[in-house]
Amino acid sequence: MTFEIISEAGSFGGIQGYYKHRSAVLGCDMRFSVYQPPAAQHHDVPILWYLSGLTCTEDNATVKAGFQRMASELGLMVVCPDTSPRGDDVPNDDAYDMGQGAGFYLDATSIPWKKNFRMYSYIRDELPALVSSMFAADETRQSITGHSMGGHGALTLFLKNRNKFKSVSAFAPIVSPTSCPWGQKALSKYLGAGNKDEWVDYDACALLERDGAANVNILIDQGLADPFLQDQLMPELFEDVCAKVGQDVTLRRQEGYDHSYFFIASFIEDHLRHHHKALTT
Ligand SMILES: N[C@@H](CCC(=O)N[C@@H](CS)C(=O)NCC(=O)O)C(=O)O
């Protein structure tokens, strides 16, 4: 497995880096960022995956979430992948919520998307193998978080891989893509409008209902001034399923916060502490 260093910069005693590699799973070049805490100079450290939302690249969270100070203190490696395959040879769409920048963390099965849009397998298998071969990362201790579309990615990847991730959290997640316009559009194009049986495999509410509660506390923050709250995010759907199946969830409704990285930066410390606890006990 080979990779290229795009840049590395000192940050809170550790290193904030940007990297590029050829993804066999996605069939294109991909970029991602990794924060290595100072502890990684001495031993393998746990990994926190941060999945971003629509229109984002690996850069948004890296420069705007403000996780480096706390990740340094707690000894967490934070990896931010891109949100989709990219490039001139990769299918795209003019809309911001489809195609490049909108991979929805699933493995597409429809033409023309299925050749490249395999972000589920990329995040679950290919990128972790690369990261643990490149850095002092402890593959046995991984957790996952994300924002909006990335919150959907974090919840679904966790719920389907409960032995791989020790904990999960999310900021303003899409909790039920089968129930909201962003999700219905993406699932009908990536998986096929007639394949609704496959849609539930990428719906956190449906997965929880189908597979039952996980043995962890799920932390979710949701801003009450988020313009997408009522039509797209609907955290009450997740809350209802959690109550039904006995899933331990902490859903915090935050007054005055919108969908932006100002919201994420305000609560990122709590999320890093949530994951650190699960990764070190
Ligand atoms: N209509 C909006 C929707 C996209 C959006 O709000 N994206 C969120 C994730 S769902 C985001 O993180 N944007 C980038 C940023 O704030 O840095 C736009 O095109 O900017």
PDB file of C-alpha atoms and ligand atoms in Angstrom:
ATOM      1  CA  MET A   1       0.000   0.000   0.000  1.00  0.00           C
ATOM      2  CA  THR A   2       1.482   3.306  -1.030  1.00  0.00           C
ATOM      3  CA  PHE A   3       0.597   6.867  -0.185  1.00  0.00           C
ATOM      4  CA  GLU A   4       1.898  10.361  -0.765  1.00  0.00           C
ATOM      5  CA  ILE A   5       2.379  13.078   1.845  1.00  0.00           C
ATOM      6  CA  ILE A   6       0.677  16.283   0.717  1.00  0.00           C
ATOM      7  CA  SER A   7       1.605  18.268   3.806  1.00  0.00           C
ATOM      8  CA  GLU A   8       2.456  17.829   7.481  1.00  0.00           C
ATOM      9  CA  ALA A   9       2.382  20.527  10.138  1.00  0.00           C
ATOM     10  CA  GLY A  10       3.047  20.554  13.880  1.00  0.00           C
ATOM     11  CA  SER A  11      -0.131  20.863  15.966  1.00  0.00           C
ATOM     12  CA  PHE A  12      -0.365  20.725  19.796  1.00  0.00           C
ATOM     13  CA  GLY A  13       2.819  18.649  19.983  1.00  0.00           C
ATOM     14  CA  GLY A  14       1.567  16.211  17.334  1.00  0.00           C
ATOM     15  CA  ILE A  15       1.306  16.290  13.534  1.00  0.00           C
ATOM     16  CA  GLN A  16      -1.638  17.337  11.354  1.00  0.00           C
ATOM     17  CA  GLY A  17      -1.113  15.760   7.955  1.00  0.00           C
ATOM     18  CA  TYR A  18      -2.834  15.516   4.588  1.00  0.00           C
ATOM     19  CA  TYR A  19      -2.238  12.439   2.452  1.00  0.00           C
ATOM     20  CA  LYS A  20      -3.165  11.003  -0.931  1.00  0.00           C
ATOM     21  CA  HIS A  21      -3.401   7.424  -2.182  1.00  0.00           C
ATOM     22  CA  ARG A  22      -4.809   5.370  -5.017  1.00  0.00           C
ATOM     23  CA  SER A  23      -7.975   3.622  -3.814  1.00  0.00           C
ATOM     24  CA  ALA A  24      -8.545   0.214  -5.381  1.00  0.00           C
ATOM     25  CA  VAL A  25     -12.061   0.098  -3.903  1.00  0.00           C
ATOM     26  CA  LEU A  26     -13.125   3.469  -5.345  1.00  0.00           C
ATOM     27  CA  GLY A  27     -11.006   3.353  -8.493  1.00  0.00           C
ATOM     28  CA  CYS A  28      -9.608   6.868  -8.068  1.00  0.00           C
ATOM     29  CA  ASP A  29      -7.079   8.935  -6.138  1.00  0.00           C
ATOM     30  CA  MET A  30      -8.299   9.899  -2.670  1.00  0.00           C
ATOM     31  CA  ARG A  31      -7.158  12.400  -0.067  1.00  0.00           C
ATOM     32  CA  PHE A  32      -7.585  12.149   3.694  1.00  0.00           C
ATOM     33  CA  SER A  33      -6.223  13.871   6.791  1.00  0.00           C
ATOM     34  CA  VAL A  34      -4.705  12.320   9.914  1.00  0.00           C
ATOM     35  CA  TYR A  35      -3.961  13.985  13.234  1.00  0.00           C
ATOM     36  CA  GLN A  36      -1.203  12.096  15.065  1.00  0.00           C
ATOM     37  CA  PRO A  37      -1.136  12.987  18.762  1.00  0.00           C
ATOM     38  CA  PRO A  38       2.239  13.244  20.561  1.00  0.00           C
ATOM     39  CA  ALA A  39       1.623   9.819  22.173  1.00  0.00           C
ATOM     40  CA  ALA A  40       1.896   8.222  18.705  1.00  0.00           C
ATOM     41  CA  GLN A  41       5.644   8.882  18.847  1.00  0.00           C
ATOM     42  CA  HIS A  42       5.860   6.287  21.646  1.00  0.00           C
ATOM     43  CA  HIS A  43       3.130   3.688  21.092  1.00  0.00           C
ATOM     44  CA  ASP A  44       0.109   2.756  18.988  1.00  0.00           C
ATOM     45  CA  VAL A  45      -2.893   4.987  19.761  1.00  0.00           C
ATOM     46  CA  PRO A  46      -6.655   4.533  19.269  1.00  0.00           C
ATOM     47  CA  ILE A  47      -8.308   5.900  16.127  1.00  0.00           C
ATOM     48  CA  LEU A  48     -11.357   8.160  15.855  1.00  0.00           C
ATOM     49  CA  TRP A  49     -12.936   8.356  12.400  1.00  0.00           C
ATOM     50  CA  TYR A  50     -14.680  11.634  11.557  1.00  0.00           C
ATOM     51  CA  LEU A  51     -17.068  11.460   8.581  1.00  0.00           C
ATOM     52  CA  SER A  52     -18.115  14.797   7.063  1.00  0.00           C
ATOM     53  CA  GLY A  53     -21.338  15.936   5.462  1.00  0.00           C
ATOM     54  CA  LEU A  54     -22.591  17.030   2.060  1.00  0.00           C
ATOM     55  CA  THR A  55     -20.236  19.201  -0.033  1.00  0.00           C
ATOM     56  CA  CYS A  56     -17.300  18.514   2.304  1.00  0.00           C
ATOM     57  CA  THR A  57     -13.839  17.115   1.689  1.00  0.00           C
ATOM     58  CA  GLU A  58     -11.308  15.879   4.233  1.00  0.00           C
ATOM     59  CA  ASP A  59     -10.459  19.525   4.857  1.00  0.00           C
ATOM     60  CA  ASN A  60     -13.646  20.939   6.459  1.00  0.00           C
ATOM     61  CA  ALA A  61     -13.431  19.161   9.804  1.00  0.00           C
ATOM     62  CA  THR A  62      -9.650  19.294   9.844  1.00  0.00           C
ATOM     63  CA  VAL A  63      -9.575  23.090   9.750  1.00  0.00           C
ATOM     64  CA  LYS A  64     -12.928  23.930  11.370  1.00  0.00           C
ATOM     65  CA  ALA A  65     -13.870  21.335  14.030  1.00  0.00           C
ATOM     66  CA  GLY A  66     -10.998  22.223  16.358  1.00  0.00           C
ATOM     67  CA  PHE A  67     -10.311  18.670  17.539  1.00  0.00           C
ATOM     68  CA  GLN A  68      -6.504  18.840  17.607  1.00  0.00           C
ATOM     69  CA  ARG A  69      -5.992  20.269  21.141  1.00  0.00           C
ATOM     70  CA  MET A  70      -8.185  17.673  22.834  1.00  0.00           C
ATOM     71  CA  ALA A  71      -6.987  14.804  20.597  1.00  0.00           C
ATOM     72  CA  SER A  72      -3.445  15.704  21.608  1.00  0.00           C
ATOM     73  CA  GLU A  73      -4.340  15.668  25.305  1.00  0.00           C
ATOM     74  CA  LEU A  74      -6.314  12.402  25.115  1.00  0.00           C
ATOM     75  CA  GLY A  75      -3.883  10.643  22.777  1.00  0.00           C
ATOM     76  CA  LEU A  76      -6.392  10.020  19.980  1.00  0.00           C
ATOM     77  CA  MET A  77      -5.543   9.767  16.291  1.00  0.00           C
ATOM     78  CA  VAL A  78      -8.274  11.513  14.267  1.00  0.00           C
ATOM     79  CA  VAL A  79      -8.774  10.520  10.626  1.00  0.00           C
ATOM     80  CA  CYS A  80     -10.949  12.597   8.268  1.00  0.00           C
ATOM     81  CA  PRO A  81     -11.670  10.896   4.931  1.00  0.00           C
ATOM     82  CA  ASP A  82     -13.140  12.618   1.885  1.00  0.00           C
ATOM     83  CA  THR A  83     -16.917  12.219   1.402  1.00  0.00           C
ATOM     84  CA  SER A  84     -16.935  10.491  -2.001  1.00  0.00           C
ATOM     85  CA  PRO A  85     -14.778   9.264  -4.837  1.00  0.00           C
ATOM     86  CA  ARG A  86     -13.528  12.139  -7.025  1.00  0.00           C
ATOM     87  CA  GLY A  87     -12.032  12.923 -10.391  1.00  0.00           C
ATOM     88  CA  ASP A  88     -12.836  13.558 -14.040  1.00  0.00           C
ATOM     89  CA  ASP A  89     -13.425   9.831 -14.615  1.00  0.00           C
ATOM     90  CA  VAL A  90     -15.868   9.544 -11.697  1.00  0.00           C
ATOM     91  CA  PRO A  91     -19.615  10.121 -12.304  1.00  0.00           C
ATOM     92  CA  ASN A  92     -21.008  13.361 -10.937  1.00  0.00           C
ATOM     93  CA  ASP A  93     -24.198  15.383 -10.691  1.00  0.00           C
ATOM     94  CA  ASP A  94     -24.783  19.143 -10.749  1.00  0.00           C
ATOM     95  CA  ALA A  95     -26.748  19.000  -7.489  1.00  0.00           C
ATOM     96  CA  TYR A  96     -24.810  19.481  -4.235  1.00  0.00           C
ATOM     97  CA  ASP A  97     -26.527  16.453  -2.643  1.00  0.00           C
ATOM     98  CA  MET A  98     -25.630  13.842  -5.289  1.00  0.00           C
ATOM     99  CA  GLY A  99     -22.416  12.513  -6.801  1.00  0.00           C
ATOM    100  CA  GLN A 100     -19.011  13.875  -5.846  1.00  0.00           C
ATOM    101  CA  GLY A 101     -19.124  15.297  -2.314  1.00  0.00           C
ATOM    102  CA  ALA A 102     -22.213  13.219  -1.517  1.00  0.00           C
ATOM    103  CA  GLY A 103     -21.163   9.574  -1.290  1.00  0.00           C
ATOM    104  CA  PHE A 104     -23.577   8.728   1.562  1.00  0.00           C
ATOM    105  CA  TYR A 105     -21.172   6.076   2.935  1.00  0.00           C
ATOM    106  CA  LEU A 106     -22.837   3.257   0.997  1.00  0.00           C
ATOM    107  CA  ASP A 107     -21.848   0.789  -1.724  1.00  0.00           C
ATOM    108  CA  ALA A 108     -23.866   1.777  -4.798  1.00  0.00           C
ATOM    109  CA  THR A 109     -25.444  -0.929  -6.908  1.00  0.00           C
ATOM    110  CA  SER A 110     -26.892   1.170  -9.758  1.00  0.00           C
ATOM    111  CA  ILE A 111     -25.314   2.316 -13.024  1.00  0.00           C
ATOM    112  CA  PRO A 112     -23.351   4.637 -13.362  1.00  0.00           C
ATOM    113  CA  TRP A 113     -22.519   4.912  -9.648  1.00  0.00           C
ATOM    114  CA  LYS A 114     -21.630   1.336  -8.712  1.00  0.00           C
ATOM    115  CA  LYS A 115     -18.107   1.335 -10.173  1.00  0.00           C
ATOM    116  CA  ASN A 116     -16.751   4.089  -7.897  1.00  0.00           C
ATOM    117  CA  PHE A 117     -19.300   4.943  -5.203  1.00  0.00           C
ATOM    118  CA  ARG A 118     -18.288   2.358  -2.593  1.00  0.00           C
ATOM    119  CA  MET A 119     -17.611   4.559   0.411  1.00  0.00           C
ATOM    120  CA  TYR A 120     -18.980   1.959   2.858  1.00  0.00           C
ATOM    121  CA  SER A 121     -16.275  -0.565   1.948  1.00  0.00           C
ATOM    122  CA  TYR A 122     -13.664   2.173   1.659  1.00  0.00           C
ATOM    123  CA  ILE A 123     -14.267   3.452   5.201  1.00  0.00           C
ATOM    124  CA  ARG A 124     -14.767   0.026   6.736  1.00  0.00           C
ATOM    125  CA  ASP A 125     -11.881  -1.854   5.124  1.00  0.00           C
ATOM    126  CA  GLU A 126      -9.499  -0.117   2.748  1.00  0.00           C
ATOM    127  CA  LEU A 127      -8.693   3.106   4.572  1.00  0.00           C
ATOM    128  CA  PRO A 128      -8.278   1.534   8.060  1.00  0.00           C
ATOM    129  CA  ALA A 129      -5.810  -1.001   6.607  1.00  0.00           C
ATOM    130  CA  LEU A 130      -3.826   1.812   4.988  1.00  0.00           C
ATOM    131  CA  VAL A 131      -3.883   4.033   8.084  1.00  0.00           C
ATOM    132  CA  SER A 132      -2.692   1.263  10.374  1.00  0.00           C
ATOM    133  CA  SER A 133       0.112   0.400   7.969  1.00  0.00           C
ATOM    134  CA  MET A 134       1.221   4.068   7.760  1.00  0.00           C
ATOM    135  CA  PHE A 135       0.916   5.269  11.348  1.00  0.00           C
ATOM    136  CA  ALA A 136       1.188   4.161  14.994  1.00  0.00           C
ATOM    137  CA  ALA A 137      -2.518   3.296  15.029  1.00  0.00           C
ATOM    138  CA  ASP A 138      -4.094   0.551  17.132  1.00  0.00           C
ATOM    139  CA  GLU A 139      -6.534  -1.163  14.775  1.00  0.00           C
ATOM    140  CA  THR A 140      -8.181  -2.967  17.693  1.00  0.00           C
ATOM    141  CA  ARG A 141      -9.338   0.353  19.176  1.00  0.00           C
ATOM    142  CA  GLN A 142     -11.451   2.360  16.710  1.00  0.00           C
ATOM    143  CA  SER A 143     -14.466   4.620  17.169  1.00  0.00           C
ATOM    144  CA  ILE A 144     -16.505   6.670  14.756  1.00  0.00           C
ATOM    145  CA  THR A 145     -18.296  10.016  14.598  1.00  0.00           C
ATOM    146  CA  GLY A 146     -19.636  12.280  11.894  1.00  0.00           C
ATOM    147  CA  HIS A 147     -21.779  15.232  10.898  1.00  0.00           C
ATOM    148  CA  SER A 148     -25.075  15.227   8.971  1.00  0.00           C
ATOM    149  CA  MET A 149     -24.535  12.799   6.054  1.00  0.00           C
ATOM    150  CA  GLY A 150     -21.400  11.785   7.979  1.00  0.00           C
ATOM    151  CA  GLY A 151     -23.499  11.240  11.107  1.00  0.00           C
ATOM    152  CA  HIS A 152     -25.573   8.837   9.042  1.00  0.00           C
ATOM    153  CA  GLY A 153     -22.338   7.179   7.933  1.00  0.00           C
ATOM    154  CA  ALA A 154     -21.054   6.893  11.501  1.00  0.00           C
ATOM    155  CA  LEU A 155     -24.295   5.432  12.863  1.00  0.00           C
ATOM    156  CA  THR A 156     -24.761   2.908  10.062  1.00  0.00           C
ATOM    157  CA  LEU A 157     -21.114   1.819   9.954  1.00  0.00           C
ATOM    158  CA  PHE A 158     -21.194   1.353  13.719  1.00  0.00           C
ATOM    159  CA  LEU A 159     -24.510  -0.510  13.814  1.00  0.00           C
ATOM    160  CA  LYS A 160     -23.363  -2.926  11.107  1.00  0.00           C
ATOM    161  CA  ASN A 161     -19.862  -3.439  12.546  1.00  0.00           C
ATOM    162  CA  ARG A 162     -20.353  -3.575  16.291  1.00  0.00           C
ATOM    163  CA  ASN A 163     -17.158  -5.556  16.871  1.00  0.00           C
ATOM    164  CA  LYS A 164     -15.035  -3.133  14.871  1.00  0.00           C
ATOM    165  CA  PHE A 165     -15.988   0.175  16.513  1.00  0.00           C
ATOM    166  CA  LYS A 166     -15.966   0.642  20.285  1.00  0.00           C
ATOM    167  CA  SER A 167     -18.259   3.692  20.278  1.00  0.00           C
ATOM    168  CA  VAL A 168     -20.230   6.058  18.080  1.00  0.00           C
ATOM    169  CA  SER A 169     -21.437   9.639  18.227  1.00  0.00           C
ATOM    170  CA  ALA A 170     -22.882  12.124  15.770  1.00  0.00           C
ATOM    171  CA  PHE A 171     -23.521  15.810  15.157  1.00  0.00           C
ATOM    172  CA  ALA A 172     -26.879  16.603  13.543  1.00  0.00           C
ATOM    173  CA  PRO A 173     -27.035  13.180  11.828  1.00  0.00           C
ATOM    174  CA  ILE A 174     -29.393  12.052   9.098  1.00  0.00           C
ATOM    175  CA  VAL A 175     -30.906   9.261  11.209  1.00  0.00           C
ATOM    176  CA  SER A 176     -33.338   7.904   8.653  1.00  0.00           C
ATOM    177  CA  PRO A 177     -32.401   8.452   4.998  1.00  0.00           C
ATOM    178  CA  THR A 178     -35.414   6.393   3.917  1.00  0.00           C
ATOM    179  CA  SER A 179     -37.634   9.082   5.519  1.00  0.00           C
ATOM    180  CA  CYS A 180     -36.048  12.366   4.324  1.00  0.00           C
ATOM    181  CA  PRO A 181     -35.570  14.055   0.926  1.00  0.00           C
ATOM    182  CA  TRP A 182     -31.730  13.960   0.956  1.00  0.00           C
ATOM    183  CA  GLY A 183     -31.754  10.245   1.723  1.00  0.00           C
ATOM    184  CA  GLN A 184     -34.626   9.253  -0.559  1.00  0.00           C
ATOM    185  CA  LYS A 185     -32.910  10.946  -3.489  1.00  0.00           C
ATOM    186  CA  ALA A 186     -29.522   9.360  -2.764  1.00  0.00           C
ATOM    187  CA  LEU A 187     -30.855   5.866  -2.054  1.00  0.00           C
ATOM    188  CA  SER A 188     -33.072   5.834  -5.138  1.00  0.00           C
ATOM    189  CA  LYS A 189     -30.169   6.832  -7.383  1.00  0.00           C
ATOM    190  CA  TYR A 190     -27.334   4.845  -5.769  1.00  0.00           C
ATOM    191  CA  LEU A 191     -29.341   1.698  -4.978  1.00  0.00           C
ATOM    192  CA  GLY A 192     -32.291   1.976  -7.369  1.00  0.00           C
ATOM    193  CA  ALA A 193     -35.788   3.337  -6.818  1.00  0.00           C
ATOM    194  CA  GLY A 194     -37.242  -0.149  -7.000  1.00  0.00           C
ATOM    195  CA  ASN A 195     -34.828  -1.676  -4.493  1.00  0.00           C
ATOM    196  CA  LYS A 196     -36.328  -0.429  -1.251  1.00  0.00           C
ATOM    197  CA  ASP A 197     -35.394  -3.670   0.503  1.00  0.00           C
ATOM    198  CA  GLU A 198     -31.741  -2.627   0.128  1.00  0.00           C
ATOM    199  CA  TRP A 199     -32.375   0.912   1.447  1.00  0.00           C
ATOM    200  CA  VAL A 200     -32.970  -0.267   5.007  1.00  0.00           C
ATOM    201  CA  ASP A 201     -29.426  -1.585   5.134  1.00  0.00           C
ATOM    202  CA  TYR A 202     -28.268   2.056   5.185  1.00  0.00           C
ATOM    203  CA  ASP A 203     -30.887   3.488   7.551  1.00  0.00           C
ATOM    204  CA  ALA A 204     -29.797   3.810  11.205  1.00  0.00           C
ATOM    205  CA  CYS A 205     -33.371   3.675  12.533  1.00  0.00           C
ATOM    206  CA  ALA A 206     -34.202   0.585  10.491  1.00  0.00           C
ATOM    207  CA  LEU A 207     -30.930  -1.142  11.448  1.00  0.00           C
ATOM    208  CA  LEU A 208     -31.526  -0.515  15.132  1.00  0.00           C
ATOM    209  CA  GLU A 209     -35.049  -1.837  14.877  1.00  0.00           C
ATOM    210  CA  ARG A 210     -33.907  -4.882  12.885  1.00  0.00           C
ATOM    211  CA  ASP A 211     -30.777  -5.795  14.862  1.00  0.00           C
ATOM    212  CA  GLY A 212     -31.611  -4.518  18.350  1.00  0.00           C
ATOM    213  CA  ALA A 213     -29.731  -2.356  20.820  1.00  0.00           C
ATOM    214  CA  ALA A 214     -25.951  -2.067  20.908  1.00  0.00           C
ATOM    215  CA  ASN A 215     -24.169  -2.320  24.231  1.00  0.00           C
ATOM    216  CA  VAL A 216     -22.934   1.303  24.255  1.00  0.00           C
ATOM    217  CA  ASN A 217     -24.256   4.782  24.915  1.00  0.00           C
ATOM    218  CA  ILE A 218     -24.777   6.675  21.631  1.00  0.00           C
ATOM    219  CA  LEU A 219     -24.071  10.420  21.930  1.00  0.00           C
ATOM    220  CA  ILE A 220     -25.876  12.791  19.548  1.00  0.00           C
ATOM    221  CA  ASP A 221     -25.832  16.589  19.530  1.00  0.00           C
ATOM    222  CA  GLN A 222     -28.448  18.458  17.510  1.00  0.00           C
ATOM    223  CA  GLY A 223     -28.736  22.237  17.185  1.00  0.00           C
ATOM    224  CA  LEU A 224     -32.265  23.587  17.523  1.00  0.00           C
ATOM    225  CA  ALA A 225     -31.522  26.436  15.070  1.00  0.00           C
ATOM    226  CA  ASP A 226     -30.445  23.936  12.400  1.00  0.00           C
ATOM    227  CA  PRO A 227     -32.346  24.728   9.169  1.00  0.00           C
ATOM    228  CA  PHE A 228     -32.378  21.029   8.248  1.00  0.00           C
ATOM    229  CA  LEU A 229     -33.794  19.841  11.583  1.00  0.00           C
ATOM    230  CA  GLN A 230     -37.447  19.333  10.697  1.00  0.00           C
ATOM    231  CA  ASP A 231     -37.320  18.126   7.080  1.00  0.00           C
ATOM    232  CA  GLN A 232     -34.056  16.176   6.860  1.00  0.00           C
ATOM    233  CA  LEU A 233     -32.671  15.241  10.274  1.00  0.00           C
ATOM    234  CA  MET A 234     -35.664  14.409  12.498  1.00  0.00           C
ATOM    235  CA  PRO A 235     -33.753  13.083  15.537  1.00  0.00           C
ATOM    236  CA  GLU A 236     -37.057  12.168  17.195  1.00  0.00           C
ATOM    237  CA  LEU A 237     -37.277   9.178  14.821  1.00  0.00           C
ATOM    238  CA  PHE A 238     -34.035   7.800  16.279  1.00  0.00           C
ATOM    239  CA  GLU A 239     -35.121   8.617  19.817  1.00  0.00           C
ATOM    240  CA  ASP A 240     -38.353   6.650  19.283  1.00  0.00           C
ATOM    241  CA  VAL A 241     -36.558   3.550  17.963  1.00  0.00           C
ATOM    242  CA  CYS A 242     -34.008   3.740  20.805  1.00  0.00           C
ATOM    243  CA  ALA A 243     -36.859   3.757  23.317  1.00  0.00           C
ATOM    244  CA  LYS A 244     -38.513   0.847  21.513  1.00  0.00           C
ATOM    245  CA  VAL A 245     -35.443  -1.422  21.427  1.00  0.00           C
ATOM    246  CA  GLY A 246     -33.857  -0.274  24.702  1.00  0.00           C
ATOM    247  CA  GLN A 247     -30.884   1.510  23.116  1.00  0.00           C
ATOM    248  CA  ASP A 248     -28.992   3.784  25.510  1.00  0.00           C
ATOM    249  CA  VAL A 249     -28.800   7.200  23.777  1.00  0.00           C
ATOM    250  CA  THR A 250     -27.891  10.697  24.905  1.00  0.00           C
ATOM    251  CA  LEU A 251     -29.600  13.091  22.496  1.00  0.00           C
ATOM    252  CA  ARG A 252     -28.771  16.666  23.419  1.00  0.00           C
ATOM    253  CA  ARG A 253     -30.884  19.380  21.807  1.00  0.00           C
ATOM    254  CA  GLN A 254     -28.711  22.492  21.792  1.00  0.00           C
ATOM    255  CA  GLU A 255     -30.551  25.811  21.834  1.00  0.00           C
ATOM    256  CA  GLY A 256     -29.157  28.479  19.479  1.00  0.00           C
ATOM    257  CA  TYR A 257     -26.886  26.220  17.419  1.00  0.00           C
ATOM    258  CA  ASP A 258     -27.238  25.721  13.654  1.00  0.00           C
ATOM    259  CA  HIS A 259     -25.765  23.154  11.228  1.00  0.00           C
ATOM    260  CA  SER A 260     -22.354  24.783  10.906  1.00  0.00           C
ATOM    261  CA  TYR A 261     -18.893  23.972  12.163  1.00  0.00           C
ATOM    262  CA  PHE A 262     -19.375  26.625  14.880  1.00  0.00           C
ATOM    263  CA  PHE A 263     -21.844  24.116  16.365  1.00  0.00           C
ATOM    264  CA  ILE A 264     -19.461  21.185  15.915  1.00  0.00           C
ATOM    265  CA  ALA A 265     -16.487  23.061  17.384  1.00  0.00           C
ATOM    266  CA  SER A 266     -18.615  23.920  20.440  1.00  0.00           C
ATOM    267  CA  PHE A 267     -19.230  20.266  21.342  1.00  0.00           C
ATOM    268  CA  ILE A 268     -16.312  18.365  19.799  1.00  0.00           C
ATOM    269  CA  GLU A 269     -14.566  18.088  23.174  1.00  0.00           C
ATOM    270  CA  ASP A 270     -17.496  16.155  24.673  1.00  0.00           C
ATOM    271  CA  HIS A 271     -17.442  13.765  21.709  1.00  0.00           C
ATOM    272  CA  LEU A 272     -13.694  13.151  21.971  1.00  0.00           C
ATOM    273  CA  ARG A 273     -14.077  12.463  25.709  1.00  0.00           C
ATOM    274  CA  HIS A 274     -17.019  10.106  24.995  1.00  0.00           C
ATOM    275  CA  HIS A 275     -14.870   8.095  22.577  1.00  0.00           C
ATOM    276  CA  HIS A 276     -11.725   8.229  24.710  1.00  0.00           C
ATOM    277  CA  LYS A 277     -13.639   6.646  27.597  1.00  0.00           C
ATOM    278  CA  ALA A 278     -14.848   3.783  25.395  1.00  0.00           C
ATOM    279  CA  LEU A 279     -11.431   3.321  23.792  1.00  0.00           C
ATOM    280  CA  THR A 280      -9.477   3.152  27.023  1.00  0.00           C
ATOM    281  CA  THR A 281     -11.702   1.107  29.347  1.00  0.00           C
TER     282      THR A 281
HETATM  283  N1  LIG B   1     -26.987  23.866   0.865  1.00  0.00           N
HETATM  284  C1  LIG B   1     -25.832  23.717   1.671  1.00  0.00           C
HETATM  285  C2  LIG B   1     -25.804  22.322   2.213  1.00  0.00           C
HETATM  286  C3  LIG B   1     -24.486  21.775   2.497  1.00  0.00           C
HETATM  287  C4  LIG B   1     -24.136  21.764   3.960  1.00  0.00           C
HETATM  288  O1  LIG B   1     -24.734  22.424   4.821  1.00  0.00           O
HETATM  289  N2  LIG B   1     -23.120  20.997   4.233  1.00  0.00           N
HETATM  290  C5  LIG B   1     -22.690  20.796   5.580  1.00  0.00           C
HETATM  291  C6  LIG B   1     -22.773  19.322   5.863  1.00  0.00           C
HETATM  292  S1  LIG B   1     -24.403  18.703   5.547  1.00  0.00           S
HETATM  293  C7  LIG B   1     -21.255  21.259   5.735  1.00  0.00           C
HETATM  294  O2  LIG B   1     -20.565  20.777   6.608  1.00  0.00           O
HETATM  295  N3  LIG B   1     -20.802  22.198   4.889  1.00  0.00           N
HETATM  296  C8  LIG B   1     -19.428  22.619   4.839  1.00  0.00           C
HETATM  297  C9  LIG B   1     -18.946  23.529   5.925  1.00  0.00           C
HETATM  298  O3  LIG B   1     -19.761  24.103   6.677  1.00  0.00           O
HETATM  299  O4  LIG B   1     -17.709  23.669   6.040  1.00  0.00           O
HETATM  300  C10 LIG B   1     -24.614  24.082   0.836  1.00  0.00           C
HETATM  301  O5  LIG B   1     -24.528  23.744  -0.345  1.00  0.00           O
HETATM  302  O6  LIG B   1     -23.693  24.686   1.407  1.00  0.00           O
END
